[in-house]
CSV table of C-alpha atoms in Angstrom, one decimal:
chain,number,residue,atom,x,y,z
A,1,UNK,CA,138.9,114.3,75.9
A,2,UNK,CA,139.7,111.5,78.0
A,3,UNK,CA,142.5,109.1,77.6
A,4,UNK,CA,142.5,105.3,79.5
A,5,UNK,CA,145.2,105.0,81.8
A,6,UNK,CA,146.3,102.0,84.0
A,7,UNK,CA,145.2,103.5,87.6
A,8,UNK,CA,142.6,105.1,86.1
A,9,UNK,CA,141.4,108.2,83.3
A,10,UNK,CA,143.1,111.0,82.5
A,11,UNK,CA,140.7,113.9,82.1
A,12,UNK,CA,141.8,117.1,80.2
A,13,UNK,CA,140.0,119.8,82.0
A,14,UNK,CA,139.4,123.3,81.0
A,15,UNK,CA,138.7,126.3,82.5
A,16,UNK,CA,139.9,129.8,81.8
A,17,UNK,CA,141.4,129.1,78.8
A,18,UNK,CA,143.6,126.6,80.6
A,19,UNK,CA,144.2,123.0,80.1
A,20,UNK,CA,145.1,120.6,83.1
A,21,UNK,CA,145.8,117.0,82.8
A,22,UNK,CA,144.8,115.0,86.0
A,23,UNK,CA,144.4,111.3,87.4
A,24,UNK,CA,141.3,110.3,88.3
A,25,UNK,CA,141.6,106.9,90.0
A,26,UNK,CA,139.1,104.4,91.1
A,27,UNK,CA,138.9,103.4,94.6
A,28,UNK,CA,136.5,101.4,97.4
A,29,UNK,CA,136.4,103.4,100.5
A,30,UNK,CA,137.5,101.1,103.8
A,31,UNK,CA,135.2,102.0,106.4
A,32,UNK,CA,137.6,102.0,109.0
A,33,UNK,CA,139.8,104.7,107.8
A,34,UNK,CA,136.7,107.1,105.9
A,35,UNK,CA,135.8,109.6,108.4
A,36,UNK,CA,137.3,112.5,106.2
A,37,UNK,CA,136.6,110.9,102.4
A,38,UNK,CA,132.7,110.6,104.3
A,39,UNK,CA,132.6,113.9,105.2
A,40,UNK,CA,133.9,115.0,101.3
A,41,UNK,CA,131.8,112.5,99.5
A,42,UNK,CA,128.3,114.1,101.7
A,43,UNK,CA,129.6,118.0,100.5
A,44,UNK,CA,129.4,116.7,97.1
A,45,UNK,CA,126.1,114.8,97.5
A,46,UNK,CA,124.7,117.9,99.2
A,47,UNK,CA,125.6,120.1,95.9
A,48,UNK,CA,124.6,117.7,93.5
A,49,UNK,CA,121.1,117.1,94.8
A,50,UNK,CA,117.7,119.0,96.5
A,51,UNK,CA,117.8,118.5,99.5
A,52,UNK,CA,115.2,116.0,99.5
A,53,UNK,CA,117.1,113.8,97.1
A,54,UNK,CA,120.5,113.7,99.2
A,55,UNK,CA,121.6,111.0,101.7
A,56,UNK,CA,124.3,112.8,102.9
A,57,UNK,CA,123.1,112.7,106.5
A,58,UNK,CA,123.2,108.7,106.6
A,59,UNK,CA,126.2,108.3,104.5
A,60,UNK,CA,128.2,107.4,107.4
A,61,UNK,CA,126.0,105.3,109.0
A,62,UNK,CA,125.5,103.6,105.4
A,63,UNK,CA,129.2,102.9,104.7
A,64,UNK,CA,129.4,101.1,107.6
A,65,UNK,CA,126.9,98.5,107.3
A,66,UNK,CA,128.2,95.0,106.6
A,67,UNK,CA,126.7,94.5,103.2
A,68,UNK,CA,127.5,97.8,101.8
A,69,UNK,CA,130.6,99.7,99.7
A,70,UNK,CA,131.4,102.7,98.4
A,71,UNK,CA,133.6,103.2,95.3
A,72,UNK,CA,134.4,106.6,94.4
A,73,UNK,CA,136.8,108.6,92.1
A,74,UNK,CA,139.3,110.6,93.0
A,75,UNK,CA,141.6,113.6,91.1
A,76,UNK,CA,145.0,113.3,91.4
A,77,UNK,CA,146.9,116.2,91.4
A,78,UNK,CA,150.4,114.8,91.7
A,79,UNK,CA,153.2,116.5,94.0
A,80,UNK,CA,151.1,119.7,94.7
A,81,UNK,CA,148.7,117.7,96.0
A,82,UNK,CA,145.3,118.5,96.5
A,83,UNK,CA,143.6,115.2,95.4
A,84,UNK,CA,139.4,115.5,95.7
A,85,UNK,CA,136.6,113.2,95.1
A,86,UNK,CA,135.0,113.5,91.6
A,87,UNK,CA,132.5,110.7,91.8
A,88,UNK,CA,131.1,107.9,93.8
A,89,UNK,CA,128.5,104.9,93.9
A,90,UNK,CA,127.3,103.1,96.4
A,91,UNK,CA,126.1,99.5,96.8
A,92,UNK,CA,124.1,97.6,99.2
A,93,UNK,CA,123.5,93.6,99.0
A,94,UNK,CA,120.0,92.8,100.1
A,95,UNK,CA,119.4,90.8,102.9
A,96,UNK,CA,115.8,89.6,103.0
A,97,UNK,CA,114.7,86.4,102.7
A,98,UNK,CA,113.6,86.8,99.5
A,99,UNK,CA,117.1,88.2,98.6
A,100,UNK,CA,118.3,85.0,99.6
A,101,UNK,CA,116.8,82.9,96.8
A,102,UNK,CA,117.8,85.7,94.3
A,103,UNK,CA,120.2,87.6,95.4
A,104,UNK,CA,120.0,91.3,94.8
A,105,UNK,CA,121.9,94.3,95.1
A,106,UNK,CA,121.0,98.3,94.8
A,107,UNK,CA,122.9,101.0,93.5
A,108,UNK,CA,122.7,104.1,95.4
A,109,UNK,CA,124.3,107.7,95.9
A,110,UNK,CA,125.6,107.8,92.0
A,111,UNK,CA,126.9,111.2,91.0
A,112,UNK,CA,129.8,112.8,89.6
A,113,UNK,CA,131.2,116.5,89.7
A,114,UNK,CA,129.9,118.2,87.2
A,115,UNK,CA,132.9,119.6,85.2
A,116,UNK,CA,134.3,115.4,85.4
A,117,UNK,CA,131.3,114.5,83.7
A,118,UNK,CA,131.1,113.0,80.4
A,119,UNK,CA,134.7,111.4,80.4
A,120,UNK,CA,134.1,108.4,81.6
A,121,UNK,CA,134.2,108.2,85.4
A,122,UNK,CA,130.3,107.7,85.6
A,123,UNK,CA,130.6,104.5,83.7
A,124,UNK,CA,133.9,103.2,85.0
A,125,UNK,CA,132.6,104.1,88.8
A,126,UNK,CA,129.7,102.0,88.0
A,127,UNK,CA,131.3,99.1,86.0
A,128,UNK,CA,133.5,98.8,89.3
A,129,UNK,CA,130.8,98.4,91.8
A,130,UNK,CA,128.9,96.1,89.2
A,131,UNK,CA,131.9,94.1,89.2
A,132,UNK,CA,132.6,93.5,93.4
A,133,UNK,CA,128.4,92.9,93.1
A,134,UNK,CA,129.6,89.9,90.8
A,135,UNK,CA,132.0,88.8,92.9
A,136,UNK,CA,129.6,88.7,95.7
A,137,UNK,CA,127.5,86.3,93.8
A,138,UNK,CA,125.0,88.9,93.0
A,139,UNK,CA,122.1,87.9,90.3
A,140,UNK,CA,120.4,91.3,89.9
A,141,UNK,CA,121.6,95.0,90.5
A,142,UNK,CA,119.0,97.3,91.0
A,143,UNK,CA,118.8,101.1,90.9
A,144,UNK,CA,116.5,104.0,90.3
A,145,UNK,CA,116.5,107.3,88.2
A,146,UNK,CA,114.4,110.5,87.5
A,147,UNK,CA,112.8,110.0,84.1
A,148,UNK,CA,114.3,113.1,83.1
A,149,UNK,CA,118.2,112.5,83.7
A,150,UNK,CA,118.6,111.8,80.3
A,151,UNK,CA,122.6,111.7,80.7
A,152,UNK,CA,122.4,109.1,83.9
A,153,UNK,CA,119.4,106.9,82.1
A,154,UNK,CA,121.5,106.6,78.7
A,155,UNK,CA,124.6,105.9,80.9
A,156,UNK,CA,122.5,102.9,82.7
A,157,UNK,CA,121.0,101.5,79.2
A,158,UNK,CA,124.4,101.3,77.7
A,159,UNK,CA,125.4,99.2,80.9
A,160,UNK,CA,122.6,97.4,80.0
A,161,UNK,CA,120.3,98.2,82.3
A,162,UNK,CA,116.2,97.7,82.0
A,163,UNK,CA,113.5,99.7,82.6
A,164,UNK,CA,111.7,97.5,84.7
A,165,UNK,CA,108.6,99.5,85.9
A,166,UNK,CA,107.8,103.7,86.4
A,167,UNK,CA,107.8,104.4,90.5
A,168,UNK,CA,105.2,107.2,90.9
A,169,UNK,CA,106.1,109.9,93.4
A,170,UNK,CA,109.1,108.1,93.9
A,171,UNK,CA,111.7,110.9,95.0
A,172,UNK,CA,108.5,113.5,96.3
A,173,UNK,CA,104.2,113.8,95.2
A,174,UNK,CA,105.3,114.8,91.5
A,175,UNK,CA,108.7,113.3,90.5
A,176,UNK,CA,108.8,109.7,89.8
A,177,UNK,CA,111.5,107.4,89.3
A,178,UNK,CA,112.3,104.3,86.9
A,179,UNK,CA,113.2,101.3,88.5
A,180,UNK,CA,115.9,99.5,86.5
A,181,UNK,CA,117.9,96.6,87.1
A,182,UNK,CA,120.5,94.3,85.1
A,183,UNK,CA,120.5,90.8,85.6
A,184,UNK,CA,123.2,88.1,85.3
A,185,UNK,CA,123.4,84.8,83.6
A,186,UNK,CA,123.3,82.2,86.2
């Protein structure tokens, strides 16, 4: 059960029996001050994904390019503190020459914790970073998924993301990879 708050989503999580009501706010990470969220966010990639899937060992170097963000979502535990990252998305503008007539964008490192799944953070982490792409003048967000992440690829269709084309032995020789994308209107 999730209930729409003005900072963010208040998840009802249980475990043991117990209920616990917590924040989960959306933030963009400033790349000056990320040393520690960086260093959270790659644990969390690195237990989410096979290793041969996971970025975590060029997050840093990523969040600090010039045409990239990172928007992730944080529990917020209130006095006792205790606040940890649930969630994140990266994007990157693309900066060919090509990119320049059309300009694109790619949406990278998307997870969230498993036991915050399902109430919303997915979607709202992605609607953020699909919203700064707009503001940046963006005309096509891009991103790829494993055919078989049925939960990610309904999440990405009911953003209305396409399928634009299968990527064979995208992520290693026998898993592929859809490549979809969701254009603007000019």
């Amino acid at each position: 059960m999730a209930e729409r708050g003005a900072a963010g989503v208040i998840a009802e999580l249980k475990a043991g029996g117990f209920s616990d009501l917590v924040e989960v706010v959306i933030e963009e990470l400033d790349p000056r001050r990320c040393t520690e969220l960086v260093k959270e966010i790659a644990r969390l990639e690195k237990k989410i994904f096979p290793k041969h899937e996971s970025l975590a060992r060029f997050l840093e170097k990523e969040v600090r390019r010039k045409n990239s963000g990172l928007i992730y979502a944080k529990a917020v535990k209130g006095r006792q503190g205790g606040d940890q990252i649930v969630g994140y998305v990266m994007y990157s503008l693309t900066t060919t020459l090509c990119a320049s007539i059309t300009k694109l964008a790619g949406l990278s490192l998307r997870a969230v914790k498993e036991n915050y799944r399902r109430l919303g953070h997915g979607e709202a982490l992605l609607k953020a970073a699909i919203q700064k792409c707009r503001t940046r003048n963006v005309q096509r967000v891009c991103l790829h998924v494993d055919p078989e992440r049925i939960p990610a690829l309904s999440l990405y269709r009911k953003l209305s993301f396409q399928i634009d084309e299968l990527v064979e032995s995208y992520y290693c020789a026998d898993r592929n990879a859809y490549r979809m994308s969701l254009k603007f209107e000019c």
